[in-house]
Amino acid sequence: QVQLVESGGGLVQPGGSLRLSCAASGRTLSSVTMGWFRQAPGKERDFVAAINFWIGRTTYADSVKGRFTISRNNAKNTVYLQMDSLKPEDTAVYYCAASQALTVSDGGRYDYWGQGTQVTVSS
């Protein structure tokens, strides 16, 4: 069992930055991939970024490449999402997820999910 808790969301102006954190607890050694997804009201859940927790290989959605950076601190069992140059279309609830598989973008193959943290980009 793995528990995930996101934090760091909030309100930011376009062009601003936020850093999201996802703290994992429980049997975290069984999780290989950690990812971030987001969902805006009335829209489908979208893949944002993922990282192999042990190797560090990263994958990004095209919409966030060059603006977002995913990273992790193995000792703290924490994954981060640094979001720069934020746009209004980035507004969504951001979810952290963990998978026992090597999949990165398919949310249906993640085993554990956090409760989400709201990110609002508005002037």
PDB file of C-alpha atoms in Angstrom:
ATOM      1  CA  GLN A   1       0.000   0.000   0.000  1.00  0.00           C
ATOM      2  CA  VAL A   2       1.274   3.445  -0.965  1.00  0.00           C
ATOM      3  CA  GLN A   3      -0.108   6.761   0.206  1.00  0.00           C
ATOM      4  CA  LEU A   4       0.477   9.953  -1.769  1.00  0.00           C
ATOM      5  CA  VAL A   5      -0.088  13.509  -0.580  1.00  0.00           C
ATOM      6  CA  GLU A   6       0.271  16.487  -2.915  1.00  0.00           C
ATOM      7  CA  SER A   7       1.019  20.030  -1.844  1.00  0.00           C
ATOM      8  CA  GLY A   8       2.163  23.328  -3.315  1.00  0.00           C
ATOM      9  CA  GLY A   9      -0.815  24.317  -5.405  1.00  0.00           C
ATOM     10  CA  GLY A  10      -2.230  27.801  -5.418  1.00  0.00           C
ATOM     11  CA  LEU A  11      -3.002  30.890  -7.443  1.00  0.00           C
ATOM     12  CA  VAL A  12      -0.354  32.335  -9.720  1.00  0.00           C
ATOM     13  CA  GLN A  13      -0.319  34.896 -12.510  1.00  0.00           C
ATOM     14  CA  PRO A  14       0.465  33.901 -16.093  1.00  0.00           C
ATOM     15  CA  GLY A  15       4.202  33.570 -16.529  1.00  0.00           C
ATOM     16  CA  GLY A  16       4.683  32.726 -12.884  1.00  0.00           C
ATOM     17  CA  SER A  17       5.952  29.579 -11.224  1.00  0.00           C
ATOM     18  CA  LEU A  18       4.831  26.973  -8.732  1.00  0.00           C
ATOM     19  CA  ARG A  19       6.476  23.902  -7.314  1.00  0.00           C
ATOM     20  CA  LEU A  20       4.307  20.933  -6.456  1.00  0.00           C
ATOM     21  CA  SER A  21       5.392  18.213  -4.068  1.00  0.00           C
ATOM     22  CA  CYS A  22       4.137  14.675  -3.653  1.00  0.00           C
ATOM     23  CA  ALA A  23       5.148  12.848  -0.509  1.00  0.00           C
ATOM     24  CA  ALA A  24       4.888   9.068  -0.654  1.00  0.00           C
ATOM     25  CA  SER A  25       4.617   6.737   2.287  1.00  0.00           C
ATOM     26  CA  GLY A  26       3.972   3.065   2.834  1.00  0.00           C
ATOM     27  CA  ARG A  27       5.444   0.338   0.655  1.00  0.00           C
ATOM     28  CA  THR A  28       7.069   2.730  -1.769  1.00  0.00           C
ATOM     29  CA  LEU A  29       9.735   0.298  -2.951  1.00  0.00           C
ATOM     30  CA  SER A  30       7.109  -1.448  -5.041  1.00  0.00           C
ATOM     31  CA  SER A  31       6.541   1.701  -7.115  1.00  0.00           C
ATOM     32  CA  VAL A  32       8.752   2.210 -10.141  1.00  0.00           C
ATOM     33  CA  THR A  33       7.114   5.144 -11.878  1.00  0.00           C
ATOM     34  CA  MET A  34       5.872   8.363 -10.332  1.00  0.00           C
ATOM     35  CA  GLY A  35       3.774  10.667 -12.433  1.00  0.00           C
ATOM     36  CA  TRP A  36       1.797  13.873 -12.470  1.00  0.00           C
ATOM     37  CA  PHE A  37      -1.605  14.200 -14.099  1.00  0.00           C
ATOM     38  CA  ARG A  38      -4.028  17.087 -14.238  1.00  0.00           C
ATOM     39  CA  GLN A  39      -7.732  17.519 -14.746  1.00  0.00           C
ATOM     40  CA  ALA A  40      -9.627  20.707 -15.455  1.00  0.00           C
ATOM     41  CA  PRO A  41     -13.354  20.955 -14.654  1.00  0.00           C
ATOM     42  CA  GLY A  42     -15.409  19.122 -17.250  1.00  0.00           C
ATOM     43  CA  LYS A  43     -12.350  17.760 -19.020  1.00  0.00           C
ATOM     44  CA  GLU A  44     -10.526  14.459 -19.104  1.00  0.00           C
ATOM     45  CA  ARG A  45      -7.529  13.682 -16.970  1.00  0.00           C
ATOM     46  CA  ASP A  46      -4.311  14.420 -18.854  1.00  0.00           C
ATOM     47  CA  PHE A  47      -0.801  13.145 -18.428  1.00  0.00           C
ATOM     48  CA  VAL A  48       1.710  15.827 -17.464  1.00  0.00           C
ATOM     49  CA  ALA A  49       5.027  14.235 -16.551  1.00  0.00           C
ATOM     50  CA  ALA A  50       6.534  11.062 -15.132  1.00  0.00           C
ATOM     51  CA  ILE A  51       9.806   9.862 -13.714  1.00  0.00           C
ATOM     52  CA  ASN A  52      11.374   6.488 -13.076  1.00  0.00           C
ATOM     53  CA  PHE A  53      11.858   6.856  -9.360  1.00  0.00           C
ATOM     54  CA  TRP A  54      15.142   4.962  -9.233  1.00  0.00           C
ATOM     55  CA  ILE A  55      16.778   5.679 -12.583  1.00  0.00           C
ATOM     56  CA  GLY A  56      15.511   9.215 -13.054  1.00  0.00           C
ATOM     57  CA  ARG A  57      14.338   8.916 -16.642  1.00  0.00           C
ATOM     58  CA  THR A  58      11.722  11.584 -17.300  1.00  0.00           C
ATOM     59  CA  THR A  59       8.841  11.939 -19.733  1.00  0.00           C
ATOM     60  CA  TYR A  60       6.746  15.032 -20.440  1.00  0.00           C
ATOM     61  CA  ALA A  61       3.564  15.848 -22.244  1.00  0.00           C
ATOM     62  CA  ASP A  62       4.166  18.026 -25.286  1.00  0.00           C
ATOM     63  CA  SER A  63       2.095  20.796 -23.745  1.00  0.00           C
ATOM     64  CA  VAL A  64       4.521  21.261 -20.847  1.00  0.00           C
ATOM     65  CA  LYS A  65       7.905  20.467 -22.388  1.00  0.00           C
ATOM     66  CA  GLY A  66      10.408  23.190 -21.688  1.00  0.00           C
ATOM     67  CA  ARG A  67       8.253  24.675 -18.930  1.00  0.00           C
ATOM     68  CA  PHE A  68       7.784  21.911 -16.358  1.00  0.00           C
ATOM     69  CA  THR A  69      10.434  19.799 -14.676  1.00  0.00           C
ATOM     70  CA  ILE A  70       9.788  16.621 -12.721  1.00  0.00           C
ATOM     71  CA  SER A  71      12.315  15.466 -10.155  1.00  0.00           C
ATOM     72  CA  ARG A  72      12.522  13.323  -7.070  1.00  0.00           C
ATOM     73  CA  ASN A  73      14.298  13.000  -3.754  1.00  0.00           C
ATOM     74  CA  ASN A  74      14.710   9.302  -3.074  1.00  0.00           C
ATOM     75  CA  ALA A  75      15.647   9.781   0.576  1.00  0.00           C
ATOM     76  CA  LYS A  76      12.459  11.749   1.196  1.00  0.00           C
ATOM     77  CA  ASN A  77      10.280   9.557  -1.020  1.00  0.00           C
ATOM     78  CA  THR A  78       9.087  12.732  -2.658  1.00  0.00           C
ATOM     79  CA  VAL A  79       8.508  13.731  -6.258  1.00  0.00           C
ATOM     80  CA  TYR A  80       8.338  17.348  -7.398  1.00  0.00           C
ATOM     81  CA  LEU A  81       6.902  19.212 -10.325  1.00  0.00           C
ATOM     82  CA  GLN A  82       8.517  22.571 -10.969  1.00  0.00           C
ATOM     83  CA  MET A  83       6.174  24.585 -13.155  1.00  0.00           C
ATOM     84  CA  ASP A  84       7.528  27.686 -14.874  1.00  0.00           C
ATOM     85  CA  SER A  85       6.052  30.039 -17.459  1.00  0.00           C
ATOM     86  CA  LEU A  86       2.591  29.038 -16.368  1.00  0.00           C
ATOM     87  CA  LYS A  87      -0.334  29.652 -18.681  1.00  0.00           C
ATOM     88  CA  PRO A  88      -4.062  29.925 -17.950  1.00  0.00           C
ATOM     89  CA  GLU A  89      -4.561  26.605 -19.726  1.00  0.00           C
ATOM     90  CA  ASP A  90      -2.423  24.978 -17.037  1.00  0.00           C
ATOM     91  CA  THR A  91      -5.235  25.579 -14.558  1.00  0.00           C
ATOM     92  CA  ALA A  92      -6.357  22.224 -13.182  1.00  0.00           C
ATOM     93  CA  VAL A  93      -6.263  19.908 -10.227  1.00  0.00           C
ATOM     94  CA  TYR A  94      -2.888  18.205 -10.280  1.00  0.00           C
ATOM     95  CA  TYR A  95      -2.609  14.620  -9.104  1.00  0.00           C
ATOM     96  CA  CYS A  96       0.409  12.599  -8.160  1.00  0.00           C
ATOM     97  CA  ALA A  97       0.368   8.901  -9.013  1.00  0.00           C
ATOM     98  CA  ALA A  98       2.546   5.841  -8.541  1.00  0.00           C
ATOM     99  CA  SER A  99       2.837   2.736 -10.675  1.00  0.00           C
ATOM    100  CA  GLN A 100       4.519  -0.625 -10.280  1.00  0.00           C
ATOM    101  CA  ALA A 101       4.993  -0.693 -14.041  1.00  0.00           C
ATOM    102  CA  LEU A 102       7.250   1.167 -16.445  1.00  0.00           C
ATOM    103  CA  THR A 103       4.295   2.901 -18.049  1.00  0.00           C
ATOM    104  CA  VAL A 104       4.435   6.677 -17.960  1.00  0.00           C
ATOM    105  CA  SER A 105       1.470   8.284 -19.716  1.00  0.00           C
ATOM    106  CA  ASP A 106      -1.399   5.823 -19.232  1.00  0.00           C
ATOM    107  CA  GLY A 107      -3.204   6.807 -16.052  1.00  0.00           C
ATOM    108  CA  GLY A 108      -5.130   3.562 -16.045  1.00  0.00           C
ATOM    109  CA  ARG A 109      -1.935   1.687 -15.275  1.00  0.00           C
ATOM    110  CA  TYR A 110      -1.058   3.659 -12.151  1.00  0.00           C
ATOM    111  CA  ASP A 111      -1.815   1.925  -8.877  1.00  0.00           C
ATOM    112  CA  TYR A 112      -2.011   4.776  -6.376  1.00  0.00           C
ATOM    113  CA  TRP A 113      -3.251   8.353  -6.517  1.00  0.00           C
ATOM    114  CA  GLY A 114      -3.101  11.377  -4.293  1.00  0.00           C
ATOM    115  CA  GLN A 115      -6.054  13.623  -3.529  1.00  0.00           C
ATOM    116  CA  GLY A 116      -4.889  16.405  -5.815  1.00  0.00           C
ATOM    117  CA  THR A 117      -3.854  20.015  -5.412  1.00  0.00           C
ATOM    118  CA  GLN A 118      -5.456  22.945  -7.205  1.00  0.00           C
ATOM    119  CA  VAL A 119      -3.368  25.089  -9.522  1.00  0.00           C
ATOM    120  CA  THR A 120      -4.987  28.242 -10.842  1.00  0.00           C
ATOM    121  CA  VAL A 121      -3.237  30.482 -13.356  1.00  0.00           C
ATOM    122  CA  SER A 122      -5.064  33.765 -13.737  1.00  0.00           C
ATOM    123  CA  SER A 123      -4.392  37.472 -13.990  1.00  0.00           C
TER     124      SER A 123
END
